[in-house]
mmCIF file with all atom_site columns, C-alpha atoms and ligand atoms in Angstrom:
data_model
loop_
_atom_site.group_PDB
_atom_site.id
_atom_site.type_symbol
_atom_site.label_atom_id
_atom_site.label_alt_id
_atom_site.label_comp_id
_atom_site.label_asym_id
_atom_site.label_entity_id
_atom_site.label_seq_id
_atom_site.pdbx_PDB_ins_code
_atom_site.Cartn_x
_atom_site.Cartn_y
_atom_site.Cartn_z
_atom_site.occupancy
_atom_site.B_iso_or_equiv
_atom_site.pdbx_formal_charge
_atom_site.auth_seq_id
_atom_site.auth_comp_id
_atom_site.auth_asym_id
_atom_site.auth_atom_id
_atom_site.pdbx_PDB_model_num
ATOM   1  C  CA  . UNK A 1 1  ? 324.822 113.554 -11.725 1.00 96.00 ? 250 UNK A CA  1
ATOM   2  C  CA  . UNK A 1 2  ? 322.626 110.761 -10.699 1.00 98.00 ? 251 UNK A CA  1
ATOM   3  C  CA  . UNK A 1 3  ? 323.867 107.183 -9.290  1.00 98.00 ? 252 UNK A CA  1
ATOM   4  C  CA  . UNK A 1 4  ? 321.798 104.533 -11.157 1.00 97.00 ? 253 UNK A CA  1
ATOM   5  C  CA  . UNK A 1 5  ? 322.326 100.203 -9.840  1.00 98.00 ? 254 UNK A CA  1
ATOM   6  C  CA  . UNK A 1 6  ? 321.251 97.979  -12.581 1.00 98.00 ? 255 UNK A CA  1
ATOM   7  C  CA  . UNK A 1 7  ? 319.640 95.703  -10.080 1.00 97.00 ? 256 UNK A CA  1
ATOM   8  C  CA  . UNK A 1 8  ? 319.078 92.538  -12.830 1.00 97.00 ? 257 UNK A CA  1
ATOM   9  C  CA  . UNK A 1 9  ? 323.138 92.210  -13.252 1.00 98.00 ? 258 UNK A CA  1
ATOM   10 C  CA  . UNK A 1 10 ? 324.098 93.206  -9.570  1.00 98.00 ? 259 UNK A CA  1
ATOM   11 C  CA  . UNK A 1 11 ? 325.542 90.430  -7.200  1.00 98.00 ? 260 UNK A CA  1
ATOM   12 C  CA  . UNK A 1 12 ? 324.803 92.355  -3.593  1.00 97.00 ? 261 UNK A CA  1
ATOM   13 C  CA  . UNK A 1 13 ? 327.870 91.610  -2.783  1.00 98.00 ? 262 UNK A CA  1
ATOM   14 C  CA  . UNK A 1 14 ? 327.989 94.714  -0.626  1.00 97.00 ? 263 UNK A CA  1
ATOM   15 C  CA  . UNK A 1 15 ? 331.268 96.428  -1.974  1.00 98.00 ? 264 UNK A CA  1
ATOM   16 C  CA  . UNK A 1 16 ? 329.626 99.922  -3.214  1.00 98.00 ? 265 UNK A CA  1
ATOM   17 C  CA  . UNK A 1 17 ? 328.402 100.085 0.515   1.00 98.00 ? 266 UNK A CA  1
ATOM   18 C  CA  . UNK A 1 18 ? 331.505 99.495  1.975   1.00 98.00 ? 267 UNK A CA  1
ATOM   19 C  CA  . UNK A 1 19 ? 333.146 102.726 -0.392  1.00 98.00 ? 268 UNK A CA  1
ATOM   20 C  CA  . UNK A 1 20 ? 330.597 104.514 -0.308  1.00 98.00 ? 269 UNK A CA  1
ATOM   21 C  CA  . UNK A 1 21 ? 328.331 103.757 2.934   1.00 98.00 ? 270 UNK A CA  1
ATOM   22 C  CA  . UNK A 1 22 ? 326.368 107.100 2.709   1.00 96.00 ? 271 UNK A CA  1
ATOM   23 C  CA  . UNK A 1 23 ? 324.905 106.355 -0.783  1.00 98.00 ? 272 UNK A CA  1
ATOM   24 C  CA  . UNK A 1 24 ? 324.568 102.160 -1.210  1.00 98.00 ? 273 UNK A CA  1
ATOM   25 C  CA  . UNK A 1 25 ? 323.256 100.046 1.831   1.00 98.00 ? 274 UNK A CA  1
ATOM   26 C  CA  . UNK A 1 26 ? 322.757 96.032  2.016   1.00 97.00 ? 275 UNK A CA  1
ATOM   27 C  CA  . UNK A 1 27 ? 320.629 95.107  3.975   1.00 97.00 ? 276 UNK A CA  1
ATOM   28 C  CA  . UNK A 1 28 ? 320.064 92.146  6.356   1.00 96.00 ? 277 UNK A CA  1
ATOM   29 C  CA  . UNK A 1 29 ? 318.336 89.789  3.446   1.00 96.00 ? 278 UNK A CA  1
ATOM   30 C  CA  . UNK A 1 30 ? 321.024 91.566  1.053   1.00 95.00 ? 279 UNK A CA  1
ATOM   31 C  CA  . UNK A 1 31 ? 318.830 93.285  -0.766  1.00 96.00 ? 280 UNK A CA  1
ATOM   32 C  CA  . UNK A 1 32 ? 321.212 96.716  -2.147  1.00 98.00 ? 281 UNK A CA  1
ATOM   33 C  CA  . UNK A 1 33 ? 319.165 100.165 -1.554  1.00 98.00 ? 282 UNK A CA  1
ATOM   34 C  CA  . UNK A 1 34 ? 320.257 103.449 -2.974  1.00 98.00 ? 283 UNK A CA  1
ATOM   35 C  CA  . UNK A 1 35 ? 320.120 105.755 -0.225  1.00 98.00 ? 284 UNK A CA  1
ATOM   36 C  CA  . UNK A 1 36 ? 320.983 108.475 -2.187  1.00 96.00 ? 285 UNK A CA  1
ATOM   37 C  CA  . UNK A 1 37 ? 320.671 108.703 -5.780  1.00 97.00 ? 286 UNK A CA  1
ATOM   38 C  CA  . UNK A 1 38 ? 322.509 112.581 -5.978  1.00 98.00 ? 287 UNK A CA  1
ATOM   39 C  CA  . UNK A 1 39 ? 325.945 112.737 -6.815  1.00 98.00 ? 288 UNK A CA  1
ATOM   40 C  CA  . UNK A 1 40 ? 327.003 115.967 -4.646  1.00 97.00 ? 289 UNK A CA  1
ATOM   41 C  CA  . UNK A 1 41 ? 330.639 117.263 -3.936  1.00 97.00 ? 290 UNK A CA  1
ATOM   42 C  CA  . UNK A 1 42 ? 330.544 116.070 -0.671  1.00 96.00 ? 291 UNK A CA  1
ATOM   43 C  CA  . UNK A 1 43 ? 329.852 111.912 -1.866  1.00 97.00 ? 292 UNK A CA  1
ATOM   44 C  CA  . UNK A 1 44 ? 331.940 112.155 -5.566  1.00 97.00 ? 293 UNK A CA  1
ATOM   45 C  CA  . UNK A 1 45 ? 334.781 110.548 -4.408  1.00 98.00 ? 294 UNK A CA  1
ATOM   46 C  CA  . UNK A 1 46 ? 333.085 107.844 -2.534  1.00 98.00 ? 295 UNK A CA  1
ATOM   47 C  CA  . UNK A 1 47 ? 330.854 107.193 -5.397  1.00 98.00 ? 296 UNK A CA  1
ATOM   48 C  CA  . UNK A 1 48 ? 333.964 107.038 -7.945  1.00 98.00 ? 297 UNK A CA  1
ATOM   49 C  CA  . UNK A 1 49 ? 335.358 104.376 -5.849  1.00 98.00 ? 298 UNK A CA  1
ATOM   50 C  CA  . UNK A 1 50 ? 332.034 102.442 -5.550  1.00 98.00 ? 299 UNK A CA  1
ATOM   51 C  CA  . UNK A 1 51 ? 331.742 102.236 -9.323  1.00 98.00 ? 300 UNK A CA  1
ATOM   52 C  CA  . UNK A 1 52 ? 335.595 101.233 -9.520  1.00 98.00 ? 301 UNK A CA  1
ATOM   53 C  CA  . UNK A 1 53 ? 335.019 98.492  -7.380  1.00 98.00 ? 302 UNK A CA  1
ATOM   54 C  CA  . UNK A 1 54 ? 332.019 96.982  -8.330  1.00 98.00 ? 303 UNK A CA  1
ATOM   55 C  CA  . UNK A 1 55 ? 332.448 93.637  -10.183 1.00 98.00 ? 304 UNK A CA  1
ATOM   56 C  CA  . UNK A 1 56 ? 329.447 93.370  -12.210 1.00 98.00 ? 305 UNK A CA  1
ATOM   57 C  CA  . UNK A 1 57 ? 329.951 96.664  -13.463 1.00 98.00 ? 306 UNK A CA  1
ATOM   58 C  CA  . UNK A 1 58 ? 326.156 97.627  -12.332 1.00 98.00 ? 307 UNK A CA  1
ATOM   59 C  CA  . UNK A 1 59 ? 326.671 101.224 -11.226 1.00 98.00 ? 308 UNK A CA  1
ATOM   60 C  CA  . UNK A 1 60 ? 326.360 103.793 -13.728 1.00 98.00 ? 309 UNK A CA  1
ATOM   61 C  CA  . UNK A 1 61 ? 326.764 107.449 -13.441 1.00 97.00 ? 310 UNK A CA  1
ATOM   62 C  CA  . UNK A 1 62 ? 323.599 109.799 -15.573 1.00 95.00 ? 311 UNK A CA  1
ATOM   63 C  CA  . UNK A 1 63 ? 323.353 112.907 -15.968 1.00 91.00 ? 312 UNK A CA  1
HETATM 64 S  S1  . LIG B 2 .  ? 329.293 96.602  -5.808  1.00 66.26 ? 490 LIG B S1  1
HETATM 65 FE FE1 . LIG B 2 .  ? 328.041 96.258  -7.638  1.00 66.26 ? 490 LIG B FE1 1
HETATM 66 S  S2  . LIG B 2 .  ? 327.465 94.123  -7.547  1.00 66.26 ? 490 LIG B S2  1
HETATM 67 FE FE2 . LIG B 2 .  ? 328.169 94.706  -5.510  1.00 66.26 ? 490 LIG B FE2 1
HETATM 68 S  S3  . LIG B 2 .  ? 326.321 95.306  -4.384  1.00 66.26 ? 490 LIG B S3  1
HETATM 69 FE FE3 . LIG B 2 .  ? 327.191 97.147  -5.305  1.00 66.26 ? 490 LIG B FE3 1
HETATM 70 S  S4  . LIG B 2 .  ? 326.140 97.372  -7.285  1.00 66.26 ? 490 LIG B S4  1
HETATM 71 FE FE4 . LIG B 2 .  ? 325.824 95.278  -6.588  1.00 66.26 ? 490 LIG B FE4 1
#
């Protein structure tokens, strides 16, 4: 599975970072970066909660 950030409807409010720091990164002019577009076993669970908790909705999981 692939992590996709619809970047026209996302706030950078920084909350996928914070669950899942390994795959989402803000950085210092808050732009959002995907570090890691790969689902894996070792980042699902982070990921999950990133896409829980974002409020906009913008994270989407592809296979
Ligand atoms: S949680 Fe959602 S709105 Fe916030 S930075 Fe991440 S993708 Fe953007």
């Amino acid at each position: 599975m692939k992590v996709d950030v619809d970047f026209a409807i996302c706030e950078s409010n920084g909350l996928c970072a914070g669950a899942a720091p390994a795959v989402f990164d803000l950085d210092e002019d808050d732009n959002l970066h995907v570090l890691n577009d790969r689902v894996t076993p070792d980042n699902e669970d982070q990921v999950h909660e990133a896409v829980r908790q974002c409020p906009r909705r913008a994270i989407s999981l592809t296979d």
